[in-house]
């Protein structure tokens, strides 16, 4: 069956997200105050879908992060993001393989990580915000089950020599599905509800609290669960208001010597309010992550943030953010140990 050049043509897309951030750090009675121009995961990519038969299409994405601020140490000029190819089956689902977001990460949702890509991103505080290499994934079509979608990813370790016990998983990683990431999501726009339940099993990820414990920040193979939800209150008369929430818990898949009892519990609550029939959007979010283990005192990171967006059009957004992050270690007097961020930025999509 023939296909026109227009149908087969790939789509080139990009996002340039630049912000000027004033950062003030107070740590161990020392103050640091500096200004940064940040690229905020600016990216460029190509994607496409080409019909092979009446019910099967080939799909692909090749996307890289770029350092729009010119600082190659951040993104190494081109840093891989989502890179995959696959097959889409009409009204059934999509099978894909390559390097892409875990379904645990995707479950965070639009209204649960409202400062996504900025320095306030939950990636800097919580386990599980990862893309996984050597992965095969399948995601059902939302239309098939009336808004309910099931997703599962199997990652191959591809290493028959290394012992991973010190990284949270005993034995070798040399078989199919050494790591599994899965989610069950539900979205009903008419009702205004979006829900997700996600799980990671033996998936490598970082615990931010270990940095403050003076321990190695190596990513650890872990099991985790994440629950998220959002509700659009315009469905009951509060036009423009959306509330979101997330809770998760993570721990190493197997015991690690010196880190017995390691566990991270994290949650957030957020609100987004579009001001009437205007381009203005107001945001607020509180997030916290507590890391505990037998070897050190409990470590808690709290972050409070507010933001304002001005959406000039569908492609262009101007924004401002103000946030503070505080560190607390049980039994330790840190006095003022925090970081304050004030930023102004512009995001342009094409």
CSV table of C-alpha atoms in Angstrom, one decimal:
chain,number,residue,atom,x,y,z
A,1,UNK,CA,0.0,0.0,0.0
A,2,UNK,CA,1.5,3.4,-1.0
A,3,UNK,CA,2.0,6.3,1.3
A,4,UNK,CA,2.5,9.9,0.4
A,5,UNK,CA,5.6,11.9,1.0
A,6,UNK,CA,3.7,14.1,3.4
A,7,UNK,CA,2.6,11.1,5.5
A,8,UNK,CA,6.1,9.7,5.7
A,9,UNK,CA,8.0,13.0,6.4
A,10,UNK,CA,9.6,13.3,9.8
A,11,UNK,CA,8.8,16.2,12.1
A,12,UNK,CA,11.7,18.3,13.4
A,13,UNK,CA,11.0,19.9,16.7
A,14,UNK,CA,12.9,21.8,19.4
A,15,UNK,CA,12.5,23.6,22.8
A,16,UNK,CA,14.8,26.4,23.9
A,17,UNK,CA,14.4,27.1,27.6
A,18,UNK,CA,16.7,29.7,29.0
A,19,UNK,CA,16.6,31.4,32.4
A,20,UNK,CA,18.7,33.8,34.4
A,21,UNK,CA,18.8,32.4,38.0
A,22,UNK,CA,20.0,34.2,41.1
A,23,UNK,CA,21.1,31.5,43.6
A,24,UNK,CA,21.9,32.1,47.2
A,25,UNK,CA,23.3,29.3,49.3
A,26,UNK,CA,23.8,29.2,53.0
A,27,UNK,CA,25.8,26.3,54.3
A,28,UNK,CA,27.8,25.9,57.5
A,29,UNK,CA,27.7,29.6,58.2
A,30,UNK,CA,29.1,30.4,54.7
A,31,UNK,CA,27.1,32.4,52.2
A,32,UNK,CA,27.3,32.0,48.4
A,33,UNK,CA,25.5,34.4,46.1
A,34,UNK,CA,25.8,34.0,42.3
A,35,UNK,CA,24.0,34.3,39.0
A,36,UNK,CA,23.6,31.6,36.3
A,37,UNK,CA,22.3,31.5,32.8
A,38,UNK,CA,20.7,28.0,32.6
A,39,UNK,CA,19.7,26.0,29.5
A,40,UNK,CA,17.0,23.9,31.4
A,41,UNK,CA,17.1,20.8,29.3
A,42,UNK,CA,16.7,22.7,26.0
A,43,UNK,CA,16.4,20.1,23.3
A,44,UNK,CA,16.1,19.2,19.6
A,45,UNK,CA,14.7,16.1,18.0
A,46,UNK,CA,13.0,14.4,15.1
A,47,UNK,CA,10.0,12.2,15.3
A,48,UNK,CA,7.7,10.5,12.9
A,49,UNK,CA,5.0,7.9,12.2
A,50,UNK,CA,4.7,6.0,8.9
A,51,UNK,CA,1.8,3.8,8.0
A,52,UNK,CA,3.0,0.3,7.0
A,53,UNK,CA,-0.5,-1.4,6.7
A,54,UNK,CA,-4.0,-0.3,7.5
A,55,UNK,CA,-3.4,-1.2,11.2
A,56,UNK,CA,0.3,-1.0,11.7
A,57,UNK,CA,2.6,2.1,11.6
A,58,UNK,CA,6.3,2.5,12.2
A,59,UNK,CA,7.1,5.2,14.9
A,60,UNK,CA,10.4,6.7,15.9
A,61,UNK,CA,11.9,9.5,18.1
A,62,UNK,CA,15.5,10.7,18.2
A,63,UNK,CA,16.0,13.6,20.7
A,64,UNK,CA,19.0,15.2,22.3
A,65,UNK,CA,19.5,17.8,25.0
A,66,UNK,CA,21.5,20.9,23.9
A,67,UNK,CA,23.3,23.5,25.9
A,68,UNK,CA,21.6,26.6,24.7
A,69,UNK,CA,23.7,28.7,27.1
A,70,UNK,CA,26.9,27.4,25.5
A,71,UNK,CA,28.1,25.6,28.6
A,72,UNK,CA,29.1,22.2,27.1
A,73,UNK,CA,30.0,20.8,30.5
A,74,UNK,CA,26.2,20.6,31.2
A,75,UNK,CA,25.0,18.7,28.1
A,76,UNK,CA,28.2,17.8,26.3
A,77,UNK,CA,26.8,19.7,23.3
A,78,UNK,CA,24.4,16.8,22.4
A,79,UNK,CA,23.2,14.7,25.3
A,80,UNK,CA,20.9,11.8,24.4
A,81,UNK,CA,17.3,12.0,25.7
A,82,UNK,CA,14.6,9.7,24.2
A,83,UNK,CA,15.9,7.6,21.3
A,84,UNK,CA,13.7,4.7,20.1
A,85,UNK,CA,11.9,3.0,17.3
A,86,UNK,CA,8.8,0.8,17.3
A,87,UNK,CA,5.5,-0.3,15.9
A,88,UNK,CA,2.1,1.2,16.6
A,89,UNK,CA,-0.9,-1.1,16.4
A,90,UNK,CA,-4.2,0.8,15.8
A,91,UNK,CA,-6.5,0.8,18.9
A,92,UNK,CA,-4.1,-1.7,20.6
A,93,UNK,CA,-0.9,-0.1,21.6
A,94,UNK,CA,2.8,0.7,20.8
A,95,UNK,CA,5.8,-1.6,21.0
A,96,UNK,CA,9.1,0.3,21.1
A,97,UNK,CA,12.8,-0.4,21.8
A,98,UNK,CA,15.7,1.8,22.7
A,99,UNK,CA,16.5,4.5,25.3
A,100,UNK,CA,13.5,6.3,26.8
A,101,UNK,CA,11.7,7.5,29.9
A,102,UNK,CA,10.8,4.9,32.4
A,103,UNK,CA,7.1,4.5,33.0
A,104,UNK,CA,7.7,5.3,36.6
A,105,UNK,CA,9.1,8.7,35.5
A,106,UNK,CA,6.2,9.3,33.1
A,107,UNK,CA,3.7,8.7,36.0
A,108,UNK,CA,4.8,12.0,37.6
A,109,UNK,CA,2.3,13.7,35.3
A,110,UNK,CA,1.8,17.3,34.0
A,111,UNK,CA,0.4,18.7,37.2
A,112,UNK,CA,2.7,16.9,39.7
A,113,UNK,CA,6.1,18.3,38.5
A,114,UNK,CA,5.1,21.8,37.5
A,115,UNK,CA,8.7,23.1,37.5
A,116,UNK,CA,9.8,20.4,35.2
A,117,UNK,CA,13.3,21.0,33.5
A,118,UNK,CA,14.1,23.9,35.8
A,119,UNK,CA,16.6,23.7,38.7
A,120,UNK,CA,13.5,23.1,40.9
A,121,UNK,CA,12.7,19.8,39.0
A,122,UNK,CA,11.8,16.9,41.2
A,123,UNK,CA,14.7,15.1,39.5
A,124,UNK,CA,17.1,16.8,41.9
A,125,UNK,CA,15.3,15.5,45.0
A,126,UNK,CA,13.5,12.2,44.3
A,127,UNK,CA,14.5,8.7,43.1
A,128,UNK,CA,13.1,7.5,39.8
A,129,UNK,CA,13.4,10.3,37.3
A,130,UNK,CA,15.4,8.2,34.8
A,131,UNK,CA,15.6,7.2,31.2
A,132,UNK,CA,16.6,3.5,30.7
A,133,UNK,CA,18.9,2.2,28.1
A,134,UNK,CA,18.6,-1.3,26.4
A,135,UNK,CA,14.8,-1.2,27.0
A,136,UNK,CA,11.8,-2.8,25.3
A,137,UNK,CA,8.5,-1.2,26.2
A,138,UNK,CA,4.8,-1.7,25.4
A,139,UNK,CA,2.0,0.8,26.1
A,140,UNK,CA,-1.6,0.1,25.5
A,141,UNK,CA,-3.8,2.6,23.5
A,142,UNK,CA,-5.9,4.7,25.9
A,143,UNK,CA,-8.9,4.4,23.6
A,144,UNK,CA,-8.9,0.6,24.0
A,145,UNK,CA,-9.9,0.7,27.6
A,146,UNK,CA,-11.7,4.0,27.9
A,147,UNK,CA,-8.9,6.1,29.3
A,148,UNK,CA,-7.1,3.3,31.2
A,149,UNK,CA,-3.6,2.6,30.0
A,150,UNK,CA,-1.1,-0.2,31.0
A,151,UNK,CA,2.6,0.3,30.3
A,152,UNK,CA,5.5,-2.1,30.9
A,153,UNK,CA,9.2,-1.8,30.2
A,154,UNK,CA,11.9,-4.5,30.4
A,155,UNK,CA,15.5,-3.4,30.6
A,156,UNK,CA,18.4,-5.7,29.7
A,157,UNK,CA,21.5,-5.5,31.8
A,158,UNK,CA,23.8,-6.9,29.1
A,159,UNK,CA,26.7,-7.5,31.5
A,160,UNK,CA,27.7,-11.1,32.4
A,161,UNK,CA,30.8,-10.2,34.3
A,162,UNK,CA,30.2,-7.5,37.0
A,163,UNK,CA,28.8,-8.3,40.5
A,164,UNK,CA,26.2,-5.6,41.3
A,165,UNK,CA,25.7,-6.5,45.0
A,166,UNK,CA,27.2,-3.2,46.2
A,167,UNK,CA,24.8,-1.3,43.9
A,168,UNK,CA,21.7,-2.9,45.4
A,169,UNK,CA,21.2,-6.0,43.3
A,170,UNK,CA,22.8,-9.4,43.9
A,171,UNK,CA,24.1,-11.5,41.1
A,172,UNK,CA,24.6,-10.7,37.4
A,173,UNK,CA,22.6,-8.6,35.0
A,174,UNK,CA,22.8,-10.6,31.9
A,175,UNK,CA,19.2,-11.6,31.1
A,176,UNK,CA,15.9,-10.3,29.7
A,177,UNK,CA,14.1,-7.9,31.9
A,178,UNK,CA,16.8,-7.5,34.6
A,179,UNK,CA,14.9,-4.3,35.5
A,180,UNK,CA,11.2,-3.7,35.1
A,181,UNK,CA,9.3,-0.4,35.1
A,182,UNK,CA,5.5,-0.4,34.8
A,183,UNK,CA,2.5,1.8,35.3
A,184,UNK,CA,-1.3,1.9,35.3
A,185,UNK,CA,-2.7,5.2,34.4
A,186,UNK,CA,-6.3,6.6,34.0
A,187,UNK,CA,-7.3,9.9,32.5
A,188,UNK,CA,-10.9,11.3,32.1
A,189,UNK,CA,-10.8,14.9,30.8
A,190,UNK,CA,-14.6,15.2,31.0
A,191,UNK,CA,-14.5,14.5,34.7
A,192,UNK,CA,-11.1,16.3,35.2
A,193,UNK,CA,-9.3,13.3,36.8
A,194,UNK,CA,-5.9,11.9,36.1
A,195,UNK,CA,-4.5,9.0,38.2
A,196,UNK,CA,-1.4,6.8,38.0
A,197,UNK,CA,0.1,3.9,39.9
A,198,UNK,CA,3.7,3.0,39.0
A,199,UNK,CA,6.4,0.6,40.1
A,200,UNK,CA,10.1,0.0,39.6
A,201,UNK,CA,11.7,-3.3,40.2
A,202,UNK,CA,15.5,-3.5,40.2
A,203,UNK,CA,15.8,-0.1,38.4
A,204,UNK,CA,18.9,2.0,38.9
A,205,UNK,CA,18.3,5.5,40.4
A,206,UNK,CA,19.8,8.1,42.6
A,207,UNK,CA,19.0,9.0,46.3
A,208,UNK,CA,19.6,12.7,46.7
A,209,UNK,CA,19.9,12.3,50.5
A,210,UNK,CA,23.1,10.2,50.2
A,211,UNK,CA,25.0,13.2,49.0
A,212,UNK,CA,24.3,15.0,52.3
A,213,UNK,CA,25.2,11.9,54.3
A,214,UNK,CA,28.7,12.2,52.8
A,215,UNK,CA,28.3,8.9,50.9
A,216,UNK,CA,28.9,7.9,47.3
A,217,UNK,CA,26.1,9.2,45.0
A,218,UNK,CA,26.2,6.1,42.8
A,219,UNK,CA,22.8,5.2,41.4
A,220,UNK,CA,21.4,2.2,43.2
A,221,UNK,CA,19.3,-0.7,41.9
A,222,UNK,CA,16.0,-0.3,43.7
A,223,UNK,CA,12.3,-1.2,44.1
A,224,UNK,CA,9.9,1.6,44.3
A,225,UNK,CA,6.2,2.6,44.1
A,226,UNK,CA,4.7,5.9,43.0
A,227,UNK,CA,1.1,7.1,43.2
A,228,UNK,CA,0.0,10.3,41.6
A,229,UNK,CA,-3.2,12.2,40.9
A,230,UNK,CA,-4.6,15.5,39.7
A,231,UNK,CA,-8.1,17.1,39.6
A,232,UNK,CA,-9.3,19.9,37.4
A,233,UNK,CA,-11.7,22.0,39.7
A,234,UNK,CA,-13.2,23.8,36.7
A,235,UNK,CA,-15.5,20.7,36.4
A,236,UNK,CA,-17.2,21.9,39.7
A,237,UNK,CA,-17.0,25.6,39.0
A,238,UNK,CA,-13.5,26.7,40.1
A,239,UNK,CA,-12.4,27.6,36.6
A,240,UNK,CA,-8.6,27.4,35.9
A,241,UNK,CA,-7.7,25.6,39.2
A,242,UNK,CA,-5.9,22.2,39.1
A,243,UNK,CA,-4.4,20.5,42.1
A,244,UNK,CA,-1.9,17.6,41.9
A,245,UNK,CA,-0.2,15.3,44.4
A,246,UNK,CA,2.5,12.6,44.3
A,247,UNK,CA,3.7,10.0,46.9
A,248,UNK,CA,6.5,7.5,46.5
A,249,UNK,CA,8.7,5.1,48.4
A,250,UNK,CA,12.0,3.5,47.3
A,251,UNK,CA,14.5,1.1,48.8
A,252,UNK,CA,17.4,-1.0,47.3
A,253,UNK,CA,16.3,-4.2,45.7
A,254,UNK,CA,18.8,-6.2,47.9
A,255,UNK,CA,20.7,-5.2,51.1
A,256,UNK,CA,23.8,-3.2,50.7
A,257,UNK,CA,26.6,-3.5,53.2
A,258,UNK,CA,26.9,-0.3,55.1
A,259,UNK,CA,23.5,1.0,53.9
A,260,UNK,CA,21.2,-1.4,55.7
A,261,UNK,CA,17.7,-0.1,56.1
A,262,UNK,CA,18.1,2.5,53.4
A,263,UNK,CA,14.8,4.0,52.3
A,264,UNK,CA,13.5,7.2,50.7
A,265,UNK,CA,10.0,8.5,51.2
A,266,UNK,CA,8.9,11.5,49.2
A,267,UNK,CA,5.8,13.4,48.4
A,268,UNK,CA,4.6,16.7,46.9
A,269,UNK,CA,1.4,18.8,46.5
A,270,UNK,CA,1.0,21.4,43.8
A,271,UNK,CA,-1.5,23.9,42.4
A,272,UNK,CA,-1.9,25.5,39.1
A,273,UNK,CA,-4.3,28.4,38.4
A,274,UNK,CA,-5.0,29.9,35.0
A,275,UNK,CA,-6.2,33.5,35.6
A,276,UNK,CA,-9.5,33.7,33.7
A,277,UNK,CA,-9.4,34.4,30.0
A,278,UNK,CA,-5.8,35.7,30.2
A,279,UNK,CA,-2.3,34.5,29.4
A,280,UNK,CA,-1.3,34.4,33.1
A,281,UNK,CA,-0.8,31.2,35.1
A,282,UNK,CA,0.1,31.1,38.8
A,283,UNK,CA,1.8,28.0,40.3
A,284,UNK,CA,2.8,26.8,43.7
A,285,UNK,CA,4.4,23.5,44.9
A,286,UNK,CA,5.7,22.0,48.1
A,287,UNK,CA,7.9,18.8,47.9
A,288,UNK,CA,9.8,16.8,50.5
A,289,UNK,CA,12.1,13.8,50.5
A,290,UNK,CA,13.2,11.9,53.6
A,291,UNK,CA,16.2,9.5,53.4
A,292,UNK,CA,16.8,7.1,56.3
A,293,UNK,CA,19.3,4.3,57.0
A,294,UNK,CA,20.8,2.5,60.0
A,295,UNK,CA,24.2,4.1,59.3
A,296,UNK,CA,23.2,7.8,59.5
A,297,UNK,CA,20.7,10.2,60.9
A,298,UNK,CA,17.5,10.9,59.0
A,299,UNK,CA,17.9,13.4,56.2
A,300,UNK,CA,15.0,15.6,55.0
A,301,UNK,CA,15.0,17.9,52.0
A,302,UNK,CA,12.1,20.4,51.8
A,303,UNK,CA,11.4,22.7,48.9
A,304,UNK,CA,8.8,25.5,48.6
A,305,UNK,CA,8.3,27.1,45.2
A,306,UNK,CA,6.0,29.6,43.4
A,307,UNK,CA,5.9,30.6,39.8
A,308,UNK,CA,4.1,32.8,37.3
A,309,UNK,CA,3.8,32.0,33.6
A,310,UNK,CA,2.8,34.4,30.8
A,311,UNK,CA,1.8,32.4,27.7
A,312,UNK,CA,2.3,34.7,24.8
A,313,UNK,CA,1.0,32.0,22.4
A,314,UNK,CA,1.1,28.2,22.1
A,315,UNK,CA,4.8,28.3,21.3
A,316,UNK,CA,6.2,31.0,23.6
A,317,UNK,CA,6.1,31.2,27.4
A,318,UNK,CA,7.8,33.8,29.8
A,319,UNK,CA,8.1,32.8,33.4
A,320,UNK,CA,9.4,33.7,36.8
A,321,UNK,CA,10.1,31.3,39.7
A,322,UNK,CA,11.0,31.8,43.4
A,323,UNK,CA,11.9,28.8,45.6
A,324,UNK,CA,13.7,27.8,48.7
A,325,UNK,CA,15.2,24.4,49.6
A,326,UNK,CA,16.0,23.5,53.2
A,327,UNK,CA,18.0,20.7,54.6
A,328,UNK,CA,17.4,19.0,58.0
A,329,UNK,CA,19.4,16.2,59.5
A,330,UNK,CA,18.0,14.7,62.7
A,331,UNK,CA,20.1,15.6,65.7
A,332,UNK,CA,22.4,18.0,63.9
A,333,UNK,CA,22.2,21.8,64.3
A,334,UNK,CA,22.6,23.1,60.8
A,335,UNK,CA,21.4,26.6,61.7
A,336,UNK,CA,20.7,28.1,58.2
A,337,UNK,CA,21.4,25.5,55.6
A,338,UNK,CA,19.3,26.3,52.6
A,339,UNK,CA,19.3,27.4,49.0
A,340,UNK,CA,17.1,30.2,47.5
A,341,UNK,CA,16.5,30.5,43.8
A,342,UNK,CA,15.0,33.4,41.9
A,343,UNK,CA,14.7,33.1,38.2
A,344,UNK,CA,13.3,34.7,35.0
A,345,UNK,CA,13.1,32.7,31.8
A,346,UNK,CA,11.7,32.2,28.4
A,347,UNK,CA,10.6,28.9,26.7
A,348,UNK,CA,10.1,28.7,22.9
A,349,UNK,CA,8.9,25.6,21.1
A,350,UNK,CA,9.0,25.0,17.4
